[in-house]
Amino acid sequence: MGNKDVHVLRGIDLLVSKGDFLSIMGPSGSGKSTLLHILGCLDRPAYGEYLLDGRNMFAGSDRELSRFRAEHIGFVFQSFHLLPMLNVFENVALPFQYSGSVSLREQKRRVKEVIRQVGLENRMLHKPAELSGGEMQRTAIARAIVMNPGILLADEPTGNLDSETGEHILEIFKKYNHAGGTVIMITHDREVAAHARSCMYIKDGTIAVPSV
Amino acid sequence: MQFHPFKFISICSLSFRNLLQHRLRSALSILGIVCGTMSVIAMICIGEGARQKTVAQIEQLGIRNIYIKALPLSETQKQKAGDRLSPGLHTGDAERIEKGCPYVSETACLKEIRASVMGLNADISPPIAAVSSSYLSVLNLSLYQGRFIRDLDIQNKNPVCVLGYRIAEKTGAKVHIGEWLRIENKIFTVVGILRQTAQKREENAAISVRNCNEMIFVPINMPDMEKDLTEIIVQAEHADRVVLSGKMTERIMEVSHHQVDDYQMLVPLELLHQAQKTRRIFTVVLSAIAGISLLVGGIGIMNIMLATVSERTKEIGIRRAVGAAKTDIVFQFLIESVILTSLGGTAGVVVGIGAVRLLAFMAEWDTVINLFSVILPLSMSVLAGVFFGLYPAWQAACMDPVSALRHE
């Protein structure tokens, strides 16, 4: 490991409109995940701007950025990233810990509602270790959409799942997109990418094939 | 961070669950804090007990009083005293002090007499003291029945006596006011019984407290009683004047005794100050020990929290991704370390109180357990949690969320 700066992304100009379902493709190390992290305000770019709803996202403090992330962005990861100690219900309710004041009753109602949406109402009190891969990913999706964020960012959501389960997950994304949510999804798989409305290809940190 | 009670409770319960997952580790890590709080509570309880005991003893001696006690003389000293015409302690000294020192309000004289009391149960031979009439007020004693010895008794050489409460009790209440009592070959009339005083058996190292409950008092009215007194008690009009009065009394005594050291002066107030000084050293030493054990305990907590943070790197990443700010992460880990140290503190207080009780029971030490002695170590343990948890929590918060998420 050296101290050499590596420019992961170089001159990406990307416009995503509200209600879009964009898939980003590209080989490993092309900078897809970094792009997604920047879009999700989890990482800050060394240079450049990111405007969301016309607002410069990296002008605010860590607190403001975190609050924005809690309320407007939902992440879904390839390896689910659930907290093993918490059950499905608690995992899904996690974002409420970091958002503004939503009454406890309203929280419970919304958590139950999204768990029903992803079809896990019978698994509510199970810990992640007791769930299958698909169920874990559905829990992660429920956690991502429980705040009704408007933007759903998915990093290879079907990468660890068999194709049938993957289809099911993509159906949930589509449903969310139809309901007005913006979905940006990273994938390796052309078939998976085909589910999106538009597709973009990144190579060596630049956009190789612009979205269609 | 906006404060919501249910969020706070959920963070606390989550932290608690985290700690429960590593029961042994948590228990071991708080051992230092347990020892620290234990030593703090023991320090306070034992120190406070010792202080109250000293204060009580010295208050019994009288905070405004100065004691002049006769010292037993060796042969050569007796020779010297004779040469210099020092008469030993006598009632004249008291009169001279009263006249010569403006801040002295009263003096009392006492002479212990070796004599046997007739007509009592064979197994009691109470100490007898010939005293002046002011003895009652100077020692702040009170009467249960009858009256104390009066100046008139001394002037008229009245054969009267006053009994201590226990003596009156031991005589089976046979002896009442007006009864006669034979001391050596004289008949005395009982004119009063003293109220019982709370007497502790222990003796102060420097001065012994007379147990008035077990004594018989007679007027100091025989010619041979006026010299070779056992002690003179000088009372200053105010506690502020005690030290000054003590100096003046000392000067008067030096002059009238021609610098013969046949007496010793004791000032309870000075003894109290001395005791306080000793106690201060004791407190400093024990505080240092308690501080060191809390420090060691705190470092243990810090160590375990650092391990926890690095173990839960991924969790930190996940929490950051779903919207936790740095301050949320700091708060979460701080809560955890405070819960740890509070548990340790509580255990330390419980064990400490047990140890103090055991010590009080086994070694008959005076100990005092009060609210302060519980609250101080508890708050110290909470503070230790905050202090030693802060760095690990801050380290957790400063993690880059992206690399934290990638951490396996």
Coordinates of C-alpha atoms in Angstrom, one line a residue:
Chain A
M1 CA 0.0 0.0 0.0
G2 CA 1.4 3.4 -0.9
N3 CA 0.3 6.9 -0.3
K4 CA -0.3 7.5 -4.0
D5 CA -3.6 9.3 -4.8
V6 CA -5.8 7.2 -6.9
H7 CA -8.5 9.0 -8.9
V8 CA -11.3 6.6 -9.0
L9 CA -13.7 8.8 -10.8
R10 CA -12.7 11.3 -13.5
G11 CA -15.1 13.8 -14.9
I12 CA -18.4 12.1 -14.6
D13 CA -21.3 14.3 -15.6
L14 CA -24.4 12.6 -14.7
L15 CA -28.0 13.8 -14.5
V16 CA -30.6 11.5 -13.0
S17 CA -34.2 12.7 -13.1
K18 CA -36.7 12.0 -10.4
G19 CA -38.6 8.8 -10.8
D20 CA -35.9 7.2 -12.9
F21 CA -34.6 3.6 -12.6
L22 CA -31.0 3.7 -13.6
S23 CA -28.6 0.8 -13.7
I24 CA -24.9 1.3 -13.6
M25 CA -22.7 -1.4 -15.1
G26 CA -19.0 -1.7 -15.3
P27 CA -16.0 -4.0 -14.4
S28 CA -14.7 -4.3 -10.9
G29 CA -12.7 -1.3 -9.8
S30 CA -14.3 1.0 -12.4
G31 CA -15.6 3.3 -9.7
K32 CA -19.3 2.2 -9.7
S33 CA -19.5 1.8 -5.9
T34 CA -17.6 5.1 -5.3
L35 CA -20.1 6.9 -7.5
L36 CA -22.9 5.3 -5.6
H37 CA -21.4 6.3 -2.3
I38 CA -21.1 9.9 -3.4
L39 CA -24.7 9.9 -4.7
G40 CA -25.7 8.6 -1.3
C41 CA -23.7 11.3 0.5
L42 CA -21.6 8.6 2.3
D43 CA -18.4 9.7 0.6
R44 CA -17.2 13.1 -0.4
P45 CA -15.6 13.7 -3.8
A46 CA -12.1 15.4 -3.9
Y47 CA -13.3 17.8 -6.5
G48 CA -16.6 18.5 -8.2
E49 CA -20.2 19.1 -7.2
Y50 CA -23.2 17.0 -6.5
L51 CA -26.5 18.8 -6.7
L52 CA -29.6 17.1 -5.4
D53 CA -32.9 19.0 -6.0
G54 CA -30.6 21.9 -6.8
R55 CA -28.9 21.8 -3.4
N56 CA -25.1 21.4 -3.1
M57 CA -24.9 18.3 -0.9
F58 CA -21.4 18.8 0.4
A59 CA -21.8 22.3 1.7
G60 CA -23.6 21.2 4.9
S61 CA -22.2 19.8 8.1
D62 CA -21.9 16.1 8.9
R63 CA -25.1 16.3 11.0
E64 CA -27.1 17.8 8.2
L65 CA -25.7 15.3 5.7
S66 CA -26.5 12.4 8.0
R67 CA -30.0 13.6 8.6
F68 CA -30.5 14.0 4.9
R69 CA -29.2 10.5 4.4
A70 CA -31.5 9.1 7.0
E71 CA -34.6 10.8 5.6
H72 CA -34.1 10.9 1.8
I73 CA -31.7 8.0 0.8
G74 CA -32.0 4.3 1.2
F75 CA -29.1 2.0 0.7
V76 CA -29.2 -1.7 -0.3
F77 CA -26.0 -3.6 -0.3
Q78 CA -24.8 -6.8 -1.9
S79 CA -24.0 -8.4 1.4
F80 CA -27.2 -7.1 3.1
H81 CA -25.4 -5.4 6.0
L82 CA -28.0 -6.2 8.6
L83 CA -27.1 -5.9 12.3
P84 CA -26.9 -9.5 13.5
M85 CA -28.0 -8.7 17.0
L86 CA -31.3 -7.2 16.0
N87 CA -34.3 -9.0 14.6
V88 CA -36.1 -8.1 11.4
F89 CA -38.4 -5.6 13.0
E90 CA -35.5 -3.8 14.8
N91 CA -33.3 -3.8 11.7
V92 CA -36.0 -2.2 9.7
A93 CA -36.7 0.4 12.4
L94 CA -33.0 1.4 12.6
P95 CA -33.2 4.6 10.5
F96 CA -35.9 6.0 12.8
Q97 CA -33.1 6.2 15.4
Y98 CA -31.4 8.9 13.4
S99 CA -34.3 10.9 11.9
G100 CA -36.6 13.6 13.2
S101 CA -39.4 13.0 15.5
V102 CA -41.8 10.4 14.2
S103 CA -44.1 9.1 17.0
L104 CA -43.4 5.6 18.2
R105 CA -46.8 4.4 17.1
E106 CA -46.3 5.8 13.6
Q107 CA -42.8 4.2 13.5
K108 CA -44.3 0.8 14.3
R109 CA -47.0 1.2 11.8
R110 CA -44.6 2.1 9.0
V111 CA -42.1 -0.7 9.9
K112 CA -44.9 -3.2 9.8
E113 CA -46.2 -1.9 6.6
V114 CA -42.9 -2.1 4.7
I115 CA -42.2 -5.6 6.2
R116 CA -45.6 -6.6 4.7
Q117 CA -44.6 -5.0 1.4
V118 CA -41.5 -7.2 1.1
G119 CA -43.5 -10.2 2.4
L120 CA -41.7 -10.9 5.7
E121 CA -44.6 -10.5 8.1
N122 CA -44.0 -14.0 9.4
R123 CA -40.3 -13.4 10.0
M124 CA -40.6 -10.2 12.0
L125 CA -39.0 -11.5 15.2
H126 CA -36.3 -13.5 13.5
K127 CA -32.6 -12.6 13.7
P128 CA -30.7 -12.3 10.3
A129 CA -28.9 -15.6 11.1
E130 CA -32.2 -17.4 10.9
L131 CA -33.1 -15.9 7.5
S132 CA -32.3 -17.0 3.9
G133 CA -30.3 -14.7 1.6
G134 CA -33.4 -13.5 -0.2
E135 CA -35.1 -12.8 3.1
M136 CA -32.1 -10.9 4.4
Q137 CA -32.1 -8.8 1.2
R138 CA -35.8 -8.1 1.6
T139 CA -35.2 -7.0 5.1
A140 CA -32.4 -4.7 3.9
I141 CA -34.8 -3.2 1.3
A142 CA -37.5 -2.7 3.9
R143 CA -34.9 -0.8 6.0
A144 CA -34.0 1.3 3.0
I145 CA -37.6 2.3 2.1
V146 CA -39.1 2.5 5.6
M147 CA -38.4 6.3 5.8
N148 CA -40.0 6.6 2.3
P149 CA -36.7 8.2 1.1
G150 CA -37.4 9.0 -2.5
I151 CA -34.0 7.7 -3.6
L152 CA -33.0 4.0 -3.4
L153 CA -29.3 3.2 -4.0
A154 CA -28.5 -0.5 -4.6
D155 CA -25.0 -1.9 -4.8
E156 CA -25.3 -5.3 -6.6
P157 CA -28.5 -6.2 -4.7
T158 CA -28.8 -9.5 -6.4
G159 CA -25.1 -10.4 -6.4
N160 CA -25.4 -12.9 -3.6
L161 CA -28.8 -14.4 -4.6
D162 CA -29.9 -17.1 -7.0
S163 CA -31.7 -15.8 -10.0
E164 CA -35.2 -16.6 -8.8
T165 CA -34.8 -14.7 -5.6
G166 CA -33.0 -11.9 -7.5
E167 CA -36.1 -11.6 -9.8
H168 CA -38.2 -11.2 -6.7
I169 CA -35.9 -8.4 -5.4
L170 CA -36.0 -6.6 -8.7
E171 CA -39.8 -6.8 -8.7
I172 CA -39.8 -4.9 -5.4
F173 CA -37.5 -2.3 -6.9
K174 CA -39.7 -1.9 -9.9
K175 CA -42.8 -1.5 -7.7
Y176 CA -41.0 1.2 -5.7
N177 CA -40.0 2.9 -8.9
H178 CA -43.6 2.8 -10.2
A179 CA -44.7 4.4 -7.0
G180 CA -42.5 7.4 -7.9
G181 CA -39.2 6.5 -6.2
T182 CA -35.9 7.0 -7.9
V183 CA -33.8 3.8 -8.1
I184 CA -30.1 3.7 -8.9
M185 CA -28.7 0.2 -9.1
I186 CA -25.2 -1.2 -9.7
T187 CA -24.9 -4.6 -11.3
H188 CA -22.6 -6.8 -13.2
D189 CA -25.4 -8.7 -14.8
R190 CA -26.9 -7.6 -18.1
E191 CA -30.2 -9.4 -17.4
V192 CA -30.5 -7.6 -14.1
A193 CA -29.6 -4.3 -15.8
A194 CA -32.3 -4.9 -18.3
H195 CA -35.0 -4.4 -15.7
A196 CA -34.0 -0.7 -15.4
R197 CA -35.4 2.0 -17.5
S198 CA -31.9 3.3 -18.4
C199 CA -28.5 1.8 -18.2
M200 CA -25.0 3.4 -17.9
Y201 CA -21.6 1.8 -18.4
I202 CA -18.6 3.0 -16.4
K203 CA -15.0 2.1 -17.2
D204 CA -11.9 3.5 -15.6
G205 CA -13.8 6.1 -13.8
T206 CA -15.5 7.6 -16.8
I207 CA -18.8 7.0 -18.4
A208 CA -18.2 4.7 -21.3
V209 CA -21.7 4.4 -22.7
P210 CA -24.0 7.2 -21.7
S211 CA -27.4 6.3 -20.5
V212 CA -30.0 5.8 -23.1
Chain B
M1 CA -28.9 15.7 18.5
Q2 CA -32.6 16.0 19.3
F3 CA -33.4 14.2 22.5
H4 CA -36.3 11.8 22.5
P5 CA -36.8 9.6 25.6
F6 CA -37.8 6.5 23.6
K7 CA -34.7 6.9 21.4
F8 CA -32.5 7.2 24.5
I9 CA -34.1 4.2 26.0
S10 CA -33.7 2.1 22.9
I11 CA -30.0 3.1 22.6
C12 CA -29.6 2.2 26.3
S13 CA -31.3 -1.2 25.9
L14 CA -29.3 -1.9 22.8
S15 CA -26.0 -1.1 24.5
F16 CA -27.1 -3.3 27.4
R17 CA -27.8 -6.2 25.0
N18 CA -24.4 -5.6 23.4
L19 CA -22.7 -5.9 26.8
L20 CA -24.7 -9.0 27.7
Q21 CA -23.5 -10.7 24.6
H22 CA -20.0 -10.5 26.1
R23 CA -20.9 -11.2 29.8
L24 CA -17.5 -12.4 31.0
R25 CA -15.6 -9.7 29.1
S26 CA -17.9 -7.0 30.5
A27 CA -17.6 -8.4 34.0
L28 CA -13.9 -8.6 33.9
S29 CA -13.5 -5.1 32.4
I30 CA -15.5 -3.5 35.2
L31 CA -13.4 -5.2 38.0
G32 CA -11.1 -2.2 38.2
I33 CA -14.0 0.2 38.6
V34 CA -15.6 -2.1 41.3
C35 CA -12.3 -1.9 43.3
G36 CA -12.1 1.9 42.7
T37 CA -15.6 2.7 44.0
M38 CA -15.2 0.2 46.8
S39 CA -12.1 2.0 48.0
V40 CA -13.8 5.4 47.7
I41 CA -16.8 4.3 49.7
A42 CA -14.6 2.6 52.3
M43 CA -12.5 5.7 52.5
I44 CA -15.5 8.0 53.1
C45 CA -17.3 5.8 55.6
I46 CA -14.2 5.0 57.7
G47 CA -12.9 8.6 57.5
E48 CA -16.3 10.0 58.4
G49 CA -16.8 7.5 61.3
A50 CA -13.4 8.4 62.7
R51 CA -14.1 12.1 62.4
Q52 CA -17.5 11.9 64.1
K53 CA -16.0 9.9 66.9
T54 CA -13.2 12.4 67.5
V55 CA -15.6 15.3 67.3
A56 CA -18.0 13.6 69.8
Q57 CA -15.2 12.9 72.2
I58 CA -13.8 16.4 72.0
E59 CA -17.3 17.9 72.3
Q60 CA -17.7 15.8 75.5
L61 CA -14.5 17.4 76.8
G62 CA -16.0 20.8 75.9
I63 CA -14.9 22.8 72.9
R64 CA -14.4 26.0 75.1
N65 CA -12.5 24.2 77.8
I66 CA -8.8 24.1 78.7
Y67 CA -7.7 21.2 80.9
I68 CA -4.8 21.6 83.3
K69 CA -3.8 18.2 84.6
A70 CA -1.5 17.4 87.5
L71 CA 1.5 15.3 86.5
P72 CA 2.9 12.7 88.8
L73 CA 6.4 13.9 89.8
S74 CA 9.6 11.9 90.2
E75 CA 11.6 12.3 93.4
T76 CA 14.0 14.8 91.8
Q77 CA 11.2 16.8 90.4
K78 CA 9.5 16.8 93.8
Q79 CA 12.8 18.2 95.2
K80 CA 12.8 20.9 92.6
A81 CA 9.2 21.7 93.2
G82 CA 9.9 22.1 96.9
D83 CA 12.9 24.3 96.2
R84 CA 11.0 26.6 94.0
L85 CA 8.0 26.6 96.3
S86 CA 5.6 25.2 93.7
P87 CA 2.6 23.9 95.5
G88 CA 1.2 21.7 92.8
L89 CA -2.3 22.3 91.4
H90 CA -4.5 24.0 93.9
T91 CA -7.7 26.0 94.0
G92 CA -5.7 29.2 94.1
D93 CA -4.5 28.6 90.5
A94 CA -8.1 28.5 89.4
E95 CA -8.8 31.8 91.2
R96 CA -5.7 33.4 89.7
I97 CA -6.6 32.3 86.2
E98 CA -10.2 33.6 86.6
K99 CA -8.9 36.9 87.8
G100 CA -6.0 37.2 85.4
C101 CA -7.5 36.2 82.1
P102 CA -10.4 38.3 80.9
Y103 CA -11.8 35.8 78.5
V104 CA -12.3 33.1 81.0
S105 CA -15.8 32.8 82.1
E106 CA -15.5 30.0 84.6
T107 CA -13.2 27.5 86.2
A108 CA -13.8 24.1 87.8
C109 CA -11.5 22.1 90.1
L110 CA -11.5 18.4 90.6
K111 CA -9.6 16.1 92.9
E112 CA -9.9 12.4 92.7
I113 CA -10.1 10.8 96.1
R114 CA -9.2 7.3 97.0
A115 CA -11.8 6.2 99.4
S116 CA -14.2 3.3 99.8
V117 CA -17.9 3.6 99.9
M118 CA -19.6 1.6 102.6
G119 CA -23.0 0.1 102.4
L120 CA -23.0 -0.6 98.6
N121 CA -22.7 -3.9 96.9
A122 CA -19.2 -5.2 97.5
D123 CA -18.3 -5.2 93.8
I124 CA -18.6 -1.6 93.1
S125 CA -16.0 0.9 94.2
P126 CA -16.8 4.0 92.3
P127 CA -14.3 6.7 91.8
I128 CA -15.0 9.7 94.0
A129 CA -14.2 13.2 93.0
A130 CA -14.2 16.3 95.0
V131 CA -15.4 19.1 92.8
S132 CA -16.2 22.8 92.8
S133 CA -19.8 23.9 92.2
S134 CA -19.0 25.0 88.6
Y135 CA -18.1 21.5 87.5
L136 CA -21.7 20.8 86.3
S137 CA -21.9 23.8 84.0
V138 CA -18.3 23.6 82.7
L139 CA -18.8 20.0 81.6
N140 CA -22.3 20.7 80.4
L141 CA -23.8 18.0 82.7
S142 CA -27.4 18.0 83.7
L143 CA -29.3 16.7 86.7
Y144 CA -31.7 13.8 86.8
Q145 CA -32.9 14.5 90.3
G146 CA -32.2 17.0 93.1
R147 CA -29.4 19.5 92.9
F148 CA -25.6 19.7 92.3
I149 CA -23.0 20.8 94.8
R150 CA -23.3 24.4 95.7
D151 CA -20.8 27.1 96.8
L152 CA -22.6 27.1 100.2
D153 CA -21.8 23.4 100.6
I154 CA -18.2 24.2 100.1
Q155 CA -18.2 27.2 102.5
N156 CA -20.1 25.4 105.2
K157 CA -18.3 22.1 104.7
N158 CA -21.7 20.3 104.2
P159 CA -21.3 16.5 104.0
V160 CA -23.4 16.1 100.8
C161 CA -22.8 14.1 97.6
V162 CA -24.1 13.8 94.1
L163 CA -24.3 10.4 92.3
G164 CA -23.7 9.5 88.7
Y165 CA -26.7 7.8 87.0
R166 CA -25.2 4.4 86.8
I167 CA -24.2 4.5 90.5
A168 CA -27.7 5.5 91.5
E169 CA -29.0 2.6 89.3
K170 CA -26.5 0.1 90.6
T171 CA -27.4 0.7 94.2
G172 CA -30.7 -0.7 93.2
A173 CA -32.4 2.7 93.5
K174 CA -32.1 2.2 97.2
V175 CA -30.3 5.4 97.5
H176 CA -32.6 8.3 96.8
I177 CA -32.4 12.0 97.5
G178 CA -31.9 12.5 101.2
E179 CA -30.4 9.0 101.7
W180 CA -27.2 8.6 103.5
L181 CA -24.0 7.2 102.1
R182 CA -20.9 6.3 104.0
I183 CA -17.6 7.2 102.4
E184 CA -14.7 6.1 104.5
N185 CA -15.7 7.2 107.9
K186 CA -18.0 10.1 107.1
I187 CA -21.7 10.1 106.4
F188 CA -22.8 12.0 103.3
T189 CA -26.3 13.0 102.3
V190 CA -27.3 12.3 98.7
V191 CA -28.6 15.6 97.3
G192 CA -28.7 14.9 93.6
I193 CA -28.4 12.3 90.8
L194 CA -26.9 13.2 87.4
R195 CA -28.6 12.5 84.1
Q196 CA -27.1 9.7 82.1
T197 CA -24.5 10.9 79.6
A198 CA -23.8 9.1 76.4
Q199 CA -20.4 7.7 77.3
K200 CA -18.2 5.9 75.0
R201 CA -15.8 3.5 76.4
E202 CA -12.9 4.2 74.1
E203 CA -10.2 6.6 75.3
N204 CA -8.8 9.3 73.2
A205 CA -5.0 8.9 73.0
A206 CA -4.3 12.3 74.4
I207 CA -7.0 12.6 77.0
S208 CA -9.4 10.4 78.7
V209 CA -13.0 11.3 79.1
R210 CA -14.2 10.8 82.6
N211 CA -17.3 8.6 82.9
C212 CA -19.6 10.7 85.0
N213 CA -22.2 8.0 85.1
E214 CA -20.0 5.9 87.3
M215 CA -18.8 8.6 89.8
I216 CA -19.7 10.1 93.1
F217 CA -19.1 13.8 93.5
V218 CA -18.5 15.5 96.9
P219 CA -17.8 19.2 97.6
I220 CA -14.2 20.2 97.5
N221 CA -14.4 21.5 101.1
M222 CA -11.8 19.8 103.2
P223 CA -8.6 21.8 103.8
D224 CA -6.4 19.0 102.4
M225 CA -8.5 18.9 99.2
E226 CA -7.5 22.4 98.1
K227 CA -4.1 21.4 97.0
D228 CA -2.8 18.6 94.8
L229 CA -5.8 18.8 92.6
T230 CA -6.2 16.3 89.8
E231 CA -7.3 18.8 87.3
I232 CA -8.5 22.3 86.7
I233 CA -10.9 23.0 83.9
V234 CA -10.8 26.5 82.5
Q235 CA -13.7 27.6 80.3
A236 CA -13.4 30.4 77.8
E237 CA -16.4 32.7 77.2
H238 CA -16.3 31.8 73.4
A239 CA -14.7 29.2 71.2
D240 CA -12.7 31.9 69.4
R241 CA -11.0 32.9 72.6
V242 CA -9.9 29.4 73.6
V243 CA -6.4 29.6 72.0
L244 CA -5.8 33.0 73.5
S245 CA -7.1 32.0 76.9
G246 CA -4.9 28.9 76.7
K247 CA -1.8 31.1 76.2
M248 CA -2.7 33.4 79.0
T249 CA -3.5 30.5 81.3
E250 CA -0.2 28.9 80.5
R251 CA 1.7 32.2 81.3
I252 CA -0.2 32.5 84.6
M253 CA 0.6 28.9 85.5
E254 CA 4.2 29.3 84.6
V255 CA 4.5 32.3 86.9
S256 CA 2.6 30.8 89.8
H257 CA 4.4 27.4 89.6
H258 CA 7.8 29.0 89.2
Q259 CA 8.3 27.1 86.0
V260 CA 8.0 23.8 87.6
D261 CA 6.4 21.3 85.1
D262 CA 4.1 19.7 87.6
Y263 CA 1.1 20.1 85.3
Q264 CA 0.2 19.6 81.7
M265 CA -2.2 21.7 79.6
L266 CA -4.6 20.2 77.1
V267 CA -6.9 22.1 74.8
P268 CA -9.6 19.9 73.2
L269 CA -10.0 22.5 70.4
E270 CA -6.3 22.1 69.5
L271 CA -6.7 18.3 69.7
L272 CA -9.6 18.6 67.3
H273 CA -7.4 20.7 64.9
Q274 CA -4.7 18.1 65.3
A275 CA -7.1 15.3 64.6
Q276 CA -8.4 17.2 61.6
K277 CA -4.9 17.6 60.3
T278 CA -4.2 13.9 60.7
R279 CA -7.5 13.1 59.0
R280 CA -6.6 15.3 56.1
I281 CA -3.4 13.3 55.5
F282 CA -5.4 10.1 55.8
T283 CA -7.9 11.4 53.3
V284 CA -5.2 12.5 50.8
V285 CA -3.6 9.1 51.0
L286 CA -6.8 7.2 50.6
S287 CA -8.1 9.5 47.8
A288 CA -4.8 8.8 46.0
I289 CA -5.3 5.1 46.3
A290 CA -9.0 5.4 45.2
G291 CA -7.9 7.7 42.4
I292 CA -5.3 5.2 41.1
S293 CA -7.7 2.3 41.2
L294 CA -10.3 4.3 39.4
L295 CA -7.7 5.3 36.8
V296 CA -6.6 1.7 36.4
G297 CA -10.2 0.7 36.1
G298 CA -10.9 3.4 33.6
I299 CA -8.0 2.3 31.5
G300 CA -9.4 -1.2 31.5
I301 CA -12.7 0.3 30.3
M302 CA -11.0 2.3 27.6
N303 CA -9.2 -0.8 26.5
I304 CA -12.3 -2.9 26.2
M305 CA -14.2 -0.1 24.5
L306 CA -11.4 0.2 21.9
A307 CA -11.7 -3.5 21.2
T308 CA -15.4 -3.2 21.0
V309 CA -15.2 -0.3 18.5
S310 CA -12.8 -2.2 16.2
E311 CA -14.9 -5.3 16.5
R312 CA -18.0 -3.4 15.5
T313 CA -16.5 -1.4 12.6
K314 CA -19.0 -2.8 10.2
E315 CA -21.9 -1.9 12.5
I316 CA -20.6 1.6 12.6
G317 CA -20.6 1.7 8.8
I318 CA -24.1 0.4 8.6
R319 CA -25.4 2.9 11.1
R320 CA -23.7 5.7 9.3
A321 CA -25.3 4.5 6.0
V322 CA -28.7 4.6 7.4
G323 CA -28.2 8.1 8.7
A324 CA -26.3 8.2 12.0
A325 CA -24.2 11.3 12.4
K326 CA -20.8 11.3 14.1
T327 CA -22.4 12.6 17.3
D328 CA -24.9 9.7 17.2
I329 CA -22.0 7.2 17.1
V330 CA -20.1 9.0 19.9
F331 CA -23.3 9.0 22.0
Q332 CA -23.9 5.3 21.4
F333 CA -20.4 4.2 22.5
L334 CA -20.4 6.7 25.4
I335 CA -23.6 5.3 26.7
E336 CA -22.1 1.8 26.5
S337 CA -19.0 2.7 28.5
V338 CA -21.1 4.7 31.0
I339 CA -23.4 1.7 31.5
L340 CA -20.3 -0.5 32.0
T341 CA -18.8 1.9 34.6
S342 CA -22.1 2.5 36.3
L343 CA -22.6 -1.2 36.7
G344 CA -19.1 -1.4 38.1
G345 CA -19.8 1.6 40.4
T346 CA -23.1 0.0 41.7
A347 CA -21.4 -3.3 42.4
G348 CA -18.5 -1.4 44.1
V349 CA -20.9 0.5 46.3
V350 CA -22.8 -2.7 47.3
V351 CA -19.6 -4.6 48.0
G352 CA -18.0 -1.5 49.7
I353 CA -21.0 -1.1 52.0
G354 CA -20.8 -4.7 52.8
A355 CA -17.1 -4.5 53.6
V356 CA -17.6 -1.4 55.7
R357 CA -20.4 -3.1 57.7
L358 CA -18.2 -6.2 58.1
L359 CA -15.3 -4.0 59.3
A360 CA -17.6 -2.2 61.7
F361 CA -18.8 -5.5 63.0
M362 CA -15.5 -7.4 63.2
A363 CA -13.1 -4.7 64.2
E364 CA -15.6 -2.5 66.0
W365 CA -14.5 0.5 63.9
D366 CA -16.7 3.5 63.9
T367 CA -18.1 3.9 60.4
V368 CA -20.7 6.2 58.9
I369 CA -22.6 5.3 55.7
N370 CA -24.5 8.4 54.5
L371 CA -25.9 9.6 51.2
F372 CA -22.7 11.4 50.2
S373 CA -20.6 8.2 50.6
V374 CA -22.9 6.5 48.1
I375 CA -23.4 9.3 45.6
L376 CA -19.8 10.4 45.3
P377 CA -18.4 7.0 44.2
L378 CA -21.3 6.4 41.9
S379 CA -20.9 9.8 40.2
M380 CA -17.2 9.2 40.0
S381 CA -17.8 5.9 38.2
V382 CA -20.2 7.6 35.8
L383 CA -17.6 10.3 35.1
A384 CA -14.9 7.6 34.6
G385 CA -17.2 6.1 32.0
V386 CA -17.6 9.4 30.2
F387 CA -13.9 10.3 30.4
F388 CA -12.4 6.9 29.4
G389 CA -15.2 6.2 26.9
L390 CA -14.8 9.4 25.0
Y391 CA -11.6 8.5 23.1
P392 CA -12.9 5.1 21.8
A393 CA -16.3 6.7 21.0
W394 CA -14.6 9.5 19.1
Q395 CA -12.4 7.0 17.2
A396 CA -15.6 5.1 16.2
A397 CA -17.2 8.3 15.0
C398 CA -14.3 9.4 12.9
M399 CA -14.2 6.2 10.9
D400 CA -14.7 6.6 7.2
P401 CA -18.2 5.1 6.6
V402 CA -17.3 3.6 3.3
S403 CA -14.2 1.7 4.5
A404 CA -16.1 0.8 7.7
L405 CA -18.8 -0.8 5.5
R406 CA -16.1 -2.8 3.6
H407 CA -14.5 -4.0 6.8
E408 CA -14.9 -7.8 7.3

